[in-house]
Coordinates of C-alpha atoms in Angstrom, one line a residue:
M1 CA 0.0 0.0 0.0
E2 CA 1.4 3.4 -1.0
T3 CA 2.3 5.6 2.0
V4 CA 0.4 8.9 2.0
T5 CA 2.4 11.9 3.1
G6 CA 1.5 15.5 3.8
Y7 CA 2.8 18.7 5.5
V8 CA 1.6 20.8 8.4
T9 CA -0.3 23.9 7.4
G10 CA -1.2 25.2 10.8
I11 CA -0.8 24.3 14.5
N12 CA -3.0 25.3 17.5
G13 CA -1.9 23.6 20.8
N14 CA -2.1 19.9 20.1
L15 CA -4.3 20.3 17.0
A16 CA -2.4 20.2 13.7
N17 CA -3.9 20.9 10.3
V18 CA -2.2 18.8 7.6
S19 CA -2.5 19.2 3.8
F20 CA -2.3 15.8 2.0
E21 CA -2.8 14.2 -1.4
G22 CA -4.3 10.7 -1.6
S23 CA -6.6 8.7 0.6
V24 CA -6.8 9.4 4.4
H25 CA -9.4 8.1 6.8
K26 CA -10.9 9.4 10.0
N27 CA -9.2 7.9 13.1
E28 CA -6.1 7.0 11.0
V29 CA -2.8 7.3 12.8
G30 CA -0.2 9.7 11.4
Y31 CA 3.3 10.8 12.6
I32 CA 4.6 14.4 12.4
L33 CA 8.4 14.4 11.9
V34 CA 10.0 17.0 14.3
D35 CA 13.7 17.2 15.2
G36 CA 14.3 13.6 14.2
K37 CA 11.4 12.4 16.2
R38 CA 8.1 10.9 15.1
L39 CA 5.2 12.4 17.1
K40 CA 2.0 10.3 17.0
G41 CA -1.4 11.8 16.1
E42 CA -4.9 10.7 15.1
V43 CA -7.0 12.2 12.3
I44 CA -10.3 13.5 13.8
R45 CA -11.6 15.5 10.9
I46 CA -11.1 15.8 7.1
N47 CA -12.2 18.8 5.1
N48 CA -11.2 19.7 1.5
G49 CA -7.8 18.0 1.5
I50 CA -7.0 19.2 5.0
A51 CA -6.8 16.6 7.8
S52 CA -7.1 17.9 11.4
M53 CA -4.9 15.7 13.7
Q54 CA -4.9 15.6 17.5
I55 CA -1.3 15.1 18.7
Y56 CA -0.7 12.7 21.6
E57 CA 2.6 14.4 22.6
M58 CA 3.7 17.9 23.6
S59 CA 3.5 19.9 20.4
N60 CA 6.5 22.2 21.0
G61 CA 8.6 22.8 17.9
I62 CA 6.1 21.8 15.3
K63 CA 6.2 24.2 12.4
V64 CA 4.3 24.9 9.2
G65 CA 5.8 22.8 6.5
D66 CA 6.9 19.8 8.8
E67 CA 6.4 16.5 7.0
V68 CA 3.6 14.1 8.1
E69 CA 3.4 10.4 7.4
F70 CA 0.0 8.6 7.4
T71 CA 0.1 4.9 8.3
G72 CA -3.2 3.8 6.8
E73 CA -4.0 2.1 10.1
L74 CA -6.6 3.1 12.7
M75 CA -5.7 4.0 16.3
S76 CA -5.2 0.5 17.8
V77 CA -3.9 -1.5 20.7
E78 CA -2.1 -4.8 20.8
L79 CA -3.8 -7.7 22.6
G80 CA -2.1 -10.9 23.8
P81 CA -0.6 -12.7 26.8
G82 CA 1.5 -10.6 29.2
L83 CA -0.9 -7.6 29.6
L84 CA -1.8 -8.4 33.2
T85 CA 0.2 -6.6 36.0
Q86 CA 1.4 -3.9 33.5
V87 CA 1.1 -0.1 33.8
F88 CA 0.5 1.6 30.4
D89 CA 0.0 5.1 29.3
G90 CA -3.0 6.1 27.1
L91 CA -1.1 4.9 24.0
Q92 CA -0.3 1.5 25.5
N93 CA 3.3 2.2 26.1
P94 CA 4.6 0.2 29.2
L95 CA 5.6 3.1 31.6
P96 CA 8.2 1.2 33.7
D97 CA 10.0 0.2 30.4
L98 CA 9.7 3.8 29.1
A99 CA 11.1 5.1 32.4
E100 CA 14.0 2.7 32.2
Q101 CA 14.8 3.8 28.7
C102 CA 14.2 7.6 29.1
G103 CA 14.6 8.3 32.8
F104 CA 12.0 10.0 35.0
F105 CA 11.2 12.7 32.3
L106 CA 9.6 10.8 29.4
E107 CA 10.8 11.8 26.0
R108 CA 8.5 12.6 23.0
G109 CA 8.2 10.2 20.1
V110 CA 9.3 7.0 22.0
Y111 CA 6.9 4.1 21.5
L112 CA 7.5 0.6 22.9
D113 CA 5.9 -2.8 22.4
P114 CA 3.2 -3.3 25.1
I115 CA 3.5 -7.1 24.9
P116 CA 6.6 -8.5 26.7
D117 CA 9.1 -10.1 24.3
R118 CA 9.1 -13.7 25.6
E119 CA 8.0 -17.3 25.0
W120 CA 4.7 -18.9 26.1
E121 CA 3.7 -22.5 26.5
F122 CA 1.0 -22.9 23.7
T123 CA -1.6 -25.6 23.6
P124 CA -3.7 -25.7 20.3
S125 CA -7.5 -26.2 20.4
V126 CA -8.1 -26.5 16.6
Q127 CA -7.0 -28.9 13.9
V128 CA -6.1 -28.5 10.3
G129 CA -9.4 -28.2 8.3
D130 CA -11.4 -26.7 11.1
S131 CA -13.6 -23.6 10.3
V132 CA -12.9 -20.5 12.2
E133 CA -14.2 -16.9 12.3
A134 CA -13.4 -13.7 14.2
G135 CA -13.1 -14.2 17.9
D136 CA -12.7 -18.0 17.8
S137 CA -10.1 -19.5 20.0
I138 CA -7.2 -21.4 18.3
G139 CA -5.4 -22.3 21.5
S140 CA -4.4 -21.2 24.9
V141 CA -1.4 -20.3 27.1
P142 CA -1.3 -20.2 31.0
E143 CA -1.0 -16.7 32.3
G144 CA -0.8 -16.4 36.1
L145 CA -4.2 -17.2 37.5
F146 CA -5.9 -17.6 34.1
T147 CA -5.9 -19.6 31.0
H148 CA -5.3 -17.0 28.3
E149 CA -7.2 -17.8 25.1
I150 CA -5.3 -17.1 21.8
M151 CA -8.0 -15.8 19.4
V152 CA -8.6 -15.1 15.7
P153 CA -8.4 -11.3 15.2
F154 CA -11.8 -9.6 15.9
T155 CA -11.5 -7.6 12.7
L156 CA -11.4 -10.7 10.4
K157 CA -14.1 -10.4 7.7
G158 CA -16.1 -13.4 6.5
R159 CA -16.9 -16.9 7.8
D160 CA -15.3 -19.1 5.2
W161 CA -11.9 -19.3 6.9
T162 CA -10.3 -22.7 7.6
V163 CA -7.1 -23.7 9.5
K164 CA -4.3 -24.5 7.0
S165 CA -1.7 -25.2 9.6
I166 CA -1.4 -25.1 13.4
K167 CA 1.7 -25.5 15.7
E168 CA 1.8 -28.5 18.0
K169 CA 1.9 -28.0 21.8
G170 CA 5.1 -26.4 22.8
S171 CA 6.9 -23.2 23.7
Y172 CA 6.8 -20.4 21.1
H173 CA 7.7 -16.7 20.9
V174 CA 4.8 -14.4 21.4
R175 CA 5.1 -12.9 17.9
A176 CA 5.9 -16.2 16.1
T177 CA 3.4 -17.6 13.6
I178 CA 1.5 -20.3 15.3
C179 CA -1.4 -20.7 12.9
V180 CA -2.2 -20.1 9.2
I181 CA -5.8 -19.7 8.0
A182 CA -7.1 -19.5 4.4
N183 CA -10.4 -18.7 2.8
S184 CA -12.2 -19.8 -0.3
K185 CA -10.6 -17.0 -2.3
G186 CA -7.2 -18.3 -1.6
E187 CA -6.3 -15.5 0.8
E188 CA -4.0 -16.6 3.7
K189 CA -3.4 -15.0 7.1
E190 CA -0.6 -15.8 9.5
L191 CA -1.7 -15.6 13.1
S192 CA 0.6 -15.1 16.2
M193 CA -0.4 -14.8 19.9
V194 CA -0.7 -11.0 19.4
I195 CA -3.7 -9.4 17.7
T196 CA -4.4 -5.8 16.9
Q197 CA -7.8 -4.1 17.6
P198 CA -8.9 -0.5 16.7
I199 CA -9.8 1.1 20.1
K200 CA -12.9 2.9 18.8
Q201 CA -14.5 -0.3 17.3
A202 CA -16.4 -2.3 19.9
V203 CA -15.7 -6.1 20.0
K204 CA -19.0 -7.9 19.1
C205 CA -17.8 -11.5 18.5
Y206 CA -20.5 -13.0 20.7
D207 CA -23.8 -14.7 20.2
E208 CA -26.2 -12.7 22.5
R209 CA -26.2 -9.6 24.7
L210 CA -27.9 -10.4 28.0
R211 CA -29.7 -8.3 30.6
P212 CA -27.4 -7.5 33.5
D213 CA -29.3 -9.2 36.3
E214 CA -26.6 -10.7 38.5
P215 CA -25.2 -8.4 41.3
L216 CA -21.6 -7.5 41.2
V217 CA -20.7 -8.0 44.8
T218 CA -18.4 -5.3 46.2
K219 CA -18.7 -6.3 49.9
I220 CA -19.7 -2.7 50.6
R221 CA -23.1 -2.9 52.4
C222 CA -24.3 0.5 51.2
I223 CA -23.7 -0.5 47.5
D224 CA -24.6 -4.2 47.5
A225 CA -27.9 -3.8 49.4
F226 CA -29.2 -0.3 48.8
L227 CA -27.4 0.8 45.5
P228 CA -26.4 -2.4 43.7
V229 CA -24.2 -2.7 40.7
A230 CA -24.8 -5.6 38.2
K231 CA -22.3 -7.6 36.3
G232 CA -22.2 -6.1 32.8
G233 CA -23.9 -2.9 34.1
T234 CA -22.7 0.7 34.5
F235 CA -22.5 3.1 37.4
C236 CA -21.0 6.5 38.1
V237 CA -19.6 8.0 41.2
P238 CA -19.8 11.8 41.1
G239 CA -18.6 13.9 44.0
P240 CA -16.6 17.0 45.0
F241 CA -12.8 16.9 45.3
G242 CA -11.7 15.0 48.4
A243 CA -15.0 13.2 49.0
G244 CA -13.4 9.8 48.6
K245 CA -14.0 8.7 45.0
T246 CA -10.5 7.2 44.5
V247 CA -10.6 5.4 47.9
L248 CA -14.0 3.9 47.1
Q249 CA -12.7 2.7 43.7
H250 CA -9.7 1.1 45.5
M251 CA -12.1 -0.9 47.7
E252 CA -14.3 -1.9 44.7
A253 CA -11.2 -3.1 42.8
K254 CA -10.0 -5.1 45.8
N255 CA -13.3 -6.7 46.9
G256 CA -15.4 -6.7 43.7
E257 CA -16.3 -10.1 42.4
A258 CA -14.5 -9.6 39.0
D259 CA -11.8 -11.8 37.5
I260 CA -9.9 -8.8 35.9
V261 CA -9.7 -5.2 37.2
I262 CA -8.7 -2.4 34.8
V263 CA -8.0 1.0 36.3
A264 CA -8.1 3.9 33.7
A265 CA -6.6 7.0 35.4
C266 CA -7.9 9.1 32.5
G267 CA -6.8 12.5 33.6
E268 CA -6.6 12.0 37.4
R269 CA -4.2 14.2 39.3
A270 CA -0.6 12.9 39.4
G271 CA -0.5 12.5 43.2
E272 CA -3.5 10.2 43.2
V273 CA -2.1 8.1 40.4
V274 CA 1.1 7.7 42.3
E275 CA -1.0 6.5 45.2
I276 CA -2.6 3.9 43.0
L277 CA 0.8 2.7 41.7
K278 CA 2.2 2.4 45.2
E279 CA -0.8 0.8 46.9
F280 CA -2.1 -1.7 44.3
P281 CA 1.0 -4.0 44.3
E282 CA 0.8 -4.1 48.1
L283 CA -2.9 -4.8 48.3
E284 CA -3.6 -8.5 49.1
D285 CA -6.1 -10.1 46.8
P286 CA -8.8 -11.7 49.1
K287 CA -9.4 -14.4 46.5
T288 CA -5.8 -15.7 46.2
G289 CA -3.8 -14.1 49.1
R290 CA -1.3 -12.8 46.5
S291 CA -0.8 -9.3 45.1
L292 CA -3.9 -7.7 43.6
M293 CA -1.7 -6.6 40.6
E294 CA -1.6 -10.1 39.3
R295 CA -5.1 -9.6 37.9
T296 CA -5.0 -5.9 37.3
I297 CA -4.0 -3.6 34.4
I298 CA -3.5 0.2 35.0
I299 CA -3.8 2.7 32.2
C300 CA -2.1 5.8 33.6
N301 CA -2.8 9.1 32.0
T302 CA -2.5 12.0 34.5
S303 CA -3.9 15.5 34.2
S304 CA -0.4 16.8 33.5
M305 CA -0.1 14.6 30.3
P306 CA -1.3 15.9 26.8
V307 CA -5.1 16.3 26.8
A308 CA -5.6 14.1 23.7
A309 CA -4.2 11.1 25.4
R310 CA -7.0 11.2 28.0
E311 CA -9.5 10.2 25.4
A312 CA -7.2 7.4 24.1
S313 CA -6.7 6.0 27.6
C314 CA -10.5 5.5 28.0
Y315 CA -10.8 3.7 24.7
T316 CA -7.6 1.7 25.3
A317 CA -9.0 0.5 28.7
V318 CA -12.4 -0.5 27.4
T319 CA -10.8 -2.4 24.4
L320 CA -8.6 -4.4 26.9
A321 CA -11.7 -5.1 29.0
E322 CA -13.6 -6.4 25.9
Y323 CA -10.6 -8.6 25.1
Y324 CA -10.7 -10.4 28.4
R325 CA -14.5 -10.7 28.2
Q326 CA -14.1 -12.7 25.0
M327 CA -12.2 -15.3 27.2
G328 CA -15.3 -15.8 29.3
L329 CA -14.1 -13.6 32.2
D330 CA -15.9 -10.9 34.3
V331 CA -14.1 -7.6 34.0
L332 CA -14.4 -4.5 36.1
L333 CA -13.3 -1.2 34.5
L334 CA -12.9 1.8 36.7
A335 CA -12.4 5.1 34.9
D336 CA -11.1 8.0 37.0
S337 CA -12.1 10.8 36.2
T338 CA -14.3 11.1 33.2
S339 CA -14.7 14.8 33.9
R340 CA -11.2 15.5 32.8
W341 CA -11.7 13.4 29.7
A342 CA -14.7 15.6 28.9
Q343 CA -12.6 18.7 29.5
A344 CA -10.1 17.4 27.0
M345 CA -12.9 17.0 24.5
R346 CA -14.0 20.6 25.2
E347 CA -10.5 21.8 24.6
M348 CA -10.2 20.0 21.3
S349 CA -13.7 21.1 20.2
G350 CA -12.7 24.7 20.8
R351 CA -9.6 24.4 18.7
L352 CA -11.7 22.8 15.9
E353 CA -14.0 25.9 16.2
E354 CA -17.1 23.8 16.5
I355 CA -20.4 25.3 17.8
P356 CA -20.2 24.9 21.6
G357 CA -23.0 23.4 23.7
E358 CA -23.8 24.0 27.3
E359 CA -20.8 25.3 29.3
A360 CA -18.8 25.2 26.1
F361 CA -18.7 21.4 26.0
P362 CA -19.1 20.0 22.5
A363 CA -22.7 19.3 21.3
Y364 CA -21.7 15.6 20.9
L365 CA -20.7 15.2 24.6
E366 CA -23.7 13.1 25.5
S367 CA -23.4 10.7 22.5
T368 CA -19.6 10.3 23.2
I369 CA -20.1 9.4 26.9
A370 CA -23.0 7.1 25.9
S371 CA -20.9 5.3 23.3
F372 CA -18.3 4.6 26.0
Y373 CA -20.6 3.2 28.6
E374 CA -22.5 1.2 26.0
R375 CA -19.5 -1.0 25.5
A376 CA -20.2 -2.5 29.0
G377 CA -22.4 -5.5 28.9
K378 CA -23.1 -9.1 29.9
V379 CA -22.9 -11.5 26.9
R380 CA -23.2 -15.1 25.9
L381 CA -20.2 -16.1 23.9
K382 CA -20.2 -18.5 21.0
N383 CA -18.9 -21.3 23.2
G384 CA -21.8 -20.8 25.6
K385 CA -19.8 -19.0 28.4
I386 CA -21.3 -16.0 30.1
A387 CA -19.0 -13.1 30.5
S388 CA -19.2 -9.4 31.3
V389 CA -17.6 -5.9 31.3
T390 CA -18.8 -3.6 34.1
I391 CA -17.9 0.1 33.8
G392 CA -17.8 2.5 36.7
G393 CA -16.7 6.1 36.1
T394 CA -16.1 8.8 38.6
V395 CA -17.1 12.4 37.8
S396 CA -15.5 15.4 39.4
P397 CA -18.1 18.3 39.0
A398 CA -16.7 21.7 40.0
G399 CA -18.0 22.6 43.4
G400 CA -19.9 19.3 43.7
N401 CA -22.6 20.6 41.3
F402 CA -24.4 17.6 40.0
E403 CA -26.4 19.7 37.5
E404 CA -23.3 20.4 35.3
P405 CA -23.3 18.8 31.8
V406 CA -20.8 15.9 32.3
T407 CA -22.7 14.5 35.4
Q408 CA -26.1 14.9 33.7
A409 CA -24.9 13.3 30.4
T410 CA -23.5 10.4 32.5
L411 CA -26.7 10.0 34.5
K412 CA -28.7 9.5 31.3
V413 CA -26.8 6.3 30.4
V414 CA -25.7 4.6 33.6
G415 CA -27.7 2.1 35.6
A416 CA -26.6 3.2 39.1
F417 CA -25.7 6.6 40.6
H418 CA -23.5 6.7 43.7
G419 CA -23.4 10.4 44.6
L420 CA -20.8 11.4 47.1
S421 CA -21.6 14.1 49.6
R422 CA -19.2 16.8 51.0
E423 CA -21.3 16.9 54.2
R424 CA -21.0 13.1 54.8
S425 CA -17.3 13.1 53.8
D426 CA -16.6 15.9 56.3
A427 CA -18.4 13.9 58.9
R428 CA -16.0 11.1 58.3
K429 CA -18.7 8.8 57.0
Y430 CA -17.4 6.0 54.8
P431 CA -18.4 5.5 52.1
A432 CA -19.7 9.1 51.8
I433 CA -22.5 8.0 49.3
H434 CA -25.6 10.1 49.9
P435 CA -28.4 7.5 50.4
M436 CA -31.2 9.9 49.5
D437 CA -29.7 11.4 46.3
S438 CA -28.3 8.1 44.9
W439 CA -30.2 5.4 43.1
S440 CA -29.8 2.1 41.2
K441 CA -31.9 0.3 38.6
Y442 CA -30.4 -3.1 39.5
S443 CA -31.3 -5.8 42.1
G444 CA -29.1 -6.3 45.1
V445 CA -28.1 -9.1 47.5
V446 CA -31.0 -8.2 50.0
D447 CA -34.7 -8.4 49.3
M448 CA -35.6 -5.2 47.5
G449 CA -39.0 -4.9 49.1
R450 CA -37.5 -4.8 52.6
I451 CA -34.8 -2.3 51.3
E452 CA -37.6 0.1 50.1
E453 CA -39.2 -0.1 53.6
A454 CA -35.9 0.7 55.2
R455 CA -35.3 3.5 52.7
S456 CA -38.7 5.0 53.6
I457 CA -37.7 5.1 57.3
L458 CA -34.4 6.7 56.4
R459 CA -36.3 9.3 54.2
R460 CA -38.8 10.0 57.0
G461 CA -36.0 10.3 59.6
N462 CA -34.2 12.8 57.4
E463 CA -37.4 14.9 57.1
I464 CA -37.8 14.9 60.8
N465 CA -34.1 15.9 61.3
Q466 CA -34.7 18.9 59.0
M467 CA -37.7 19.8 61.0
M468 CA -35.8 19.5 64.3
K469 CA -33.3 22.0 63.0
V470 CA -36.1 24.6 63.0
V471 CA -38.3 23.7 65.9
G472 CA -35.7 21.9 68.1
E473 CA -35.8 18.5 69.8
E474 CA -38.4 19.8 72.3
G475 CA -40.9 20.6 69.6
T476 CA -40.8 17.0 68.2
S477 CA -43.2 14.3 69.3
A478 CA -41.8 11.1 70.9
E479 CA -43.2 9.1 67.9
D480 CA -41.3 11.3 65.4
Y481 CA -38.2 11.2 67.5
I482 CA -38.2 7.4 67.5
I483 CA -38.4 7.4 63.6
Y484 CA -35.5 9.9 63.5
Q485 CA -33.4 7.6 65.8
K486 CA -34.3 4.6 63.6
G487 CA -33.0 6.5 60.5
E488 CA -29.8 7.4 62.3
L489 CA -29.4 3.8 63.4
L490 CA -29.8 2.5 59.8
D491 CA -27.3 5.1 58.6
S492 CA -24.6 4.5 61.2
V493 CA -24.7 0.7 61.5
Y494 CA -25.5 -0.4 57.9
L495 CA -24.7 2.4 55.4
Q496 CA -21.3 3.0 57.0
Q497 CA -18.4 0.7 57.4
N498 CA -15.1 0.8 59.3
S499 CA -12.5 0.4 56.5
F500 CA -9.7 0.1 59.2
D501 CA -11.4 -3.0 60.7
P502 CA -10.2 -6.1 58.8
I503 CA -13.6 -7.8 59.4
D504 CA -15.9 -4.9 58.8
A505 CA -14.0 -3.5 55.8
A506 CA -15.4 -6.3 53.6
C507 CA -18.9 -7.7 54.3
S508 CA -19.9 -10.9 52.4
P509 CA -23.4 -11.1 50.9
E510 CA -24.4 -13.8 53.4
R511 CA -23.4 -11.6 56.3
Q512 CA -25.1 -8.6 54.7
R513 CA -28.4 -10.5 54.6
E514 CA -28.0 -11.8 58.2
E515 CA -27.2 -8.3 59.6
F516 CA -30.0 -6.6 57.6
D517 CA -32.6 -9.1 58.8
R518 CA -31.8 -8.2 62.5
L519 CA -31.7 -4.5 61.7
Y520 CA -35.0 -4.7 59.8
D521 CA -36.6 -6.4 62.8
A522 CA -35.3 -3.5 65.0
L523 CA -36.5 -0.8 62.6
T524 CA -40.0 -2.2 62.1
M525 CA -40.7 -2.7 65.9
S526 CA -42.8 -0.4 68.0
Y527 CA -41.2 0.5 71.3
D528 CA -42.4 1.4 74.7
L529 CA -40.1 4.3 75.5
E530 CA -41.3 7.2 77.8
D531 CA -39.2 10.3 77.0
K532 CA -36.6 11.5 74.7
K533 CA -33.8 10.8 77.1
E534 CA -34.8 7.1 77.3
I535 CA -35.3 7.0 73.5
R536 CA -31.8 8.4 72.9
S537 CA -30.2 6.1 75.5
F538 CA -31.9 3.0 74.0
F539 CA -30.9 3.7 70.4
N540 CA -27.3 4.7 71.4
Q541 CA -27.0 1.3 73.2
L542 CA -28.5 -0.5 70.3
R543 CA -26.2 1.3 67.9
Q544 CA -23.1 0.2 69.9
E545 CA -24.3 -3.4 70.1
F546 CA -24.6 -3.5 66.3
L547 CA -21.1 -1.9 65.9
D548 CA -19.7 -4.5 68.3
W549 CA -21.4 -7.2 66.1
H550 CA -19.6 -5.9 63.0
G551 CA -16.3 -6.7 64.6
T552 CA -17.0 -10.4 65.2
E553 CA -16.0 -13.2 62.7
F554 CA -19.0 -14.4 60.7
E555 CA -20.6 -17.7 61.7
T556 CA -18.6 -18.1 64.9
P557 CA -20.1 -18.6 68.4
E558 CA -19.2 -15.0 69.2
F559 CA -21.2 -13.8 66.2
Y560 CA -24.3 -15.7 67.1
E561 CA -24.0 -14.8 70.8
Q562 CA -23.8 -11.0 69.9
E563 CA -26.8 -11.4 67.5
K564 CA -28.8 -13.0 70.3
K565 CA -27.8 -10.2 72.6
I566 CA -29.0 -7.6 70.1
T567 CA -32.4 -9.3 69.6
E568 CA -33.0 -9.7 73.3
F569 CA -32.1 -6.0 73.9
F570 CA -34.5 -4.5 71.4
M571 CA -37.2 -7.0 72.2
S572 CA -37.0 -6.0 75.8
K573 CA -38.6 -2.6 74.9
A574 CA -40.7 -3.8 72.0
V575 CA -44.5 -3.6 71.9
E576 CA -46.3 -6.5 70.4

């Protein structure tokens, strides 16, 4: 294929206009030649022989007349064994290898292979003459905790391909040809363990897309019972700065019932990303007792990196997630923070001189955010396996204003909304999810009818609390005061957890159901309490008994003894 070249006719920040002759496609990758370096870019608009390219590097030194080479290839990632445990940037460069080559200050125009250069023990699963199509497995290699399927490229067209040759079981280099396939037209393709996939094309090599109806257990009571997330579903976590979005994502990554965790730091502040890089290798995986990094991939694109790479990091992460879903695995993708990705879109839209929408965000903000979250899903693969990609994105609205465009655009497409509150965060409540403002469309681990009854008590208690701020405690009836104390009890003993307590930090679904049943009994009882002092004393004691219960090991004699003590205590004041 003839290489198309062009030259720079204008530069505005990281947007370059390039004049060219020949055929160039949208989303095609091109390189600008500057000072002996090749700076990577992507075509985002073509108009009258001028291609507008967003540059993924610092654009210092680019001049009018600089040569540009178009590759004819779409913006893509490499998929294959060796991705797990790695830390990439938005362009899938392995950052530790990049730092080793360039030092602490990364150089422009340096691009490394993301797949480690090594051999793997390959076991074939097809024979000569077998029919294959896009997404079919041709063999497997063991990778850490998983069996890594080697698949036919997802971009392969047609269904009339057959296996012409396949390597026997043995050790082969990751980029060596292990299989040759041919079609009825006589075309042949050599396949290795590495495949390439355009990041803006969703992988759809499955039989059926299913309804996300199975809870994704996070072992956080507030989420699993009141605001559940489903496997293959979507959720967002908006909140003001410092409200605990990143900490909450750490706990979801550690305790979430997913096989693979992918963290996309798509524009997070550098300090918080450093925290992720330091803490994740030290976190113990509850499933295996080994490092959590063994089943984690981190895409690291901080707010100090070029803005265009934020968009790339989101799409890179979701493409990796879809890849592991094709192996029959459940994947949890956590994007932090999508607000800064949207700000990057706003910056590029301004440079393209597009008509601005609300708050100067591009008019296509909603459709772009929707297309990202729509790549989540629970699917039935062609081999019958059920697999899923669950996407959770944090949003950082300025001043904690949930009415701003990015939060509102996200709320229209996600299935659960976990809004963090500055007030609850300042009160040291963990997690700081506001139970009144937040919602979920999914079913949780506890009976949803009972949850709604508990939520109504919480809502009524909150109304009485607001009234008490005006009329005072003295102006409140004993009946209302009991409802207020019941709401406070539910908030403090079930919606909050002690993340420093090794037992209470992660609460299993079985334990959540057991604890909620006792709490539900306490909340729905009528009590014979004379005055507010006695009411306050009774509920303070009951609260402490529940908190002590949280610190006991599940299904031990101490656990059941404390449960009995709680039941006897509140029944002593109950009215039949």
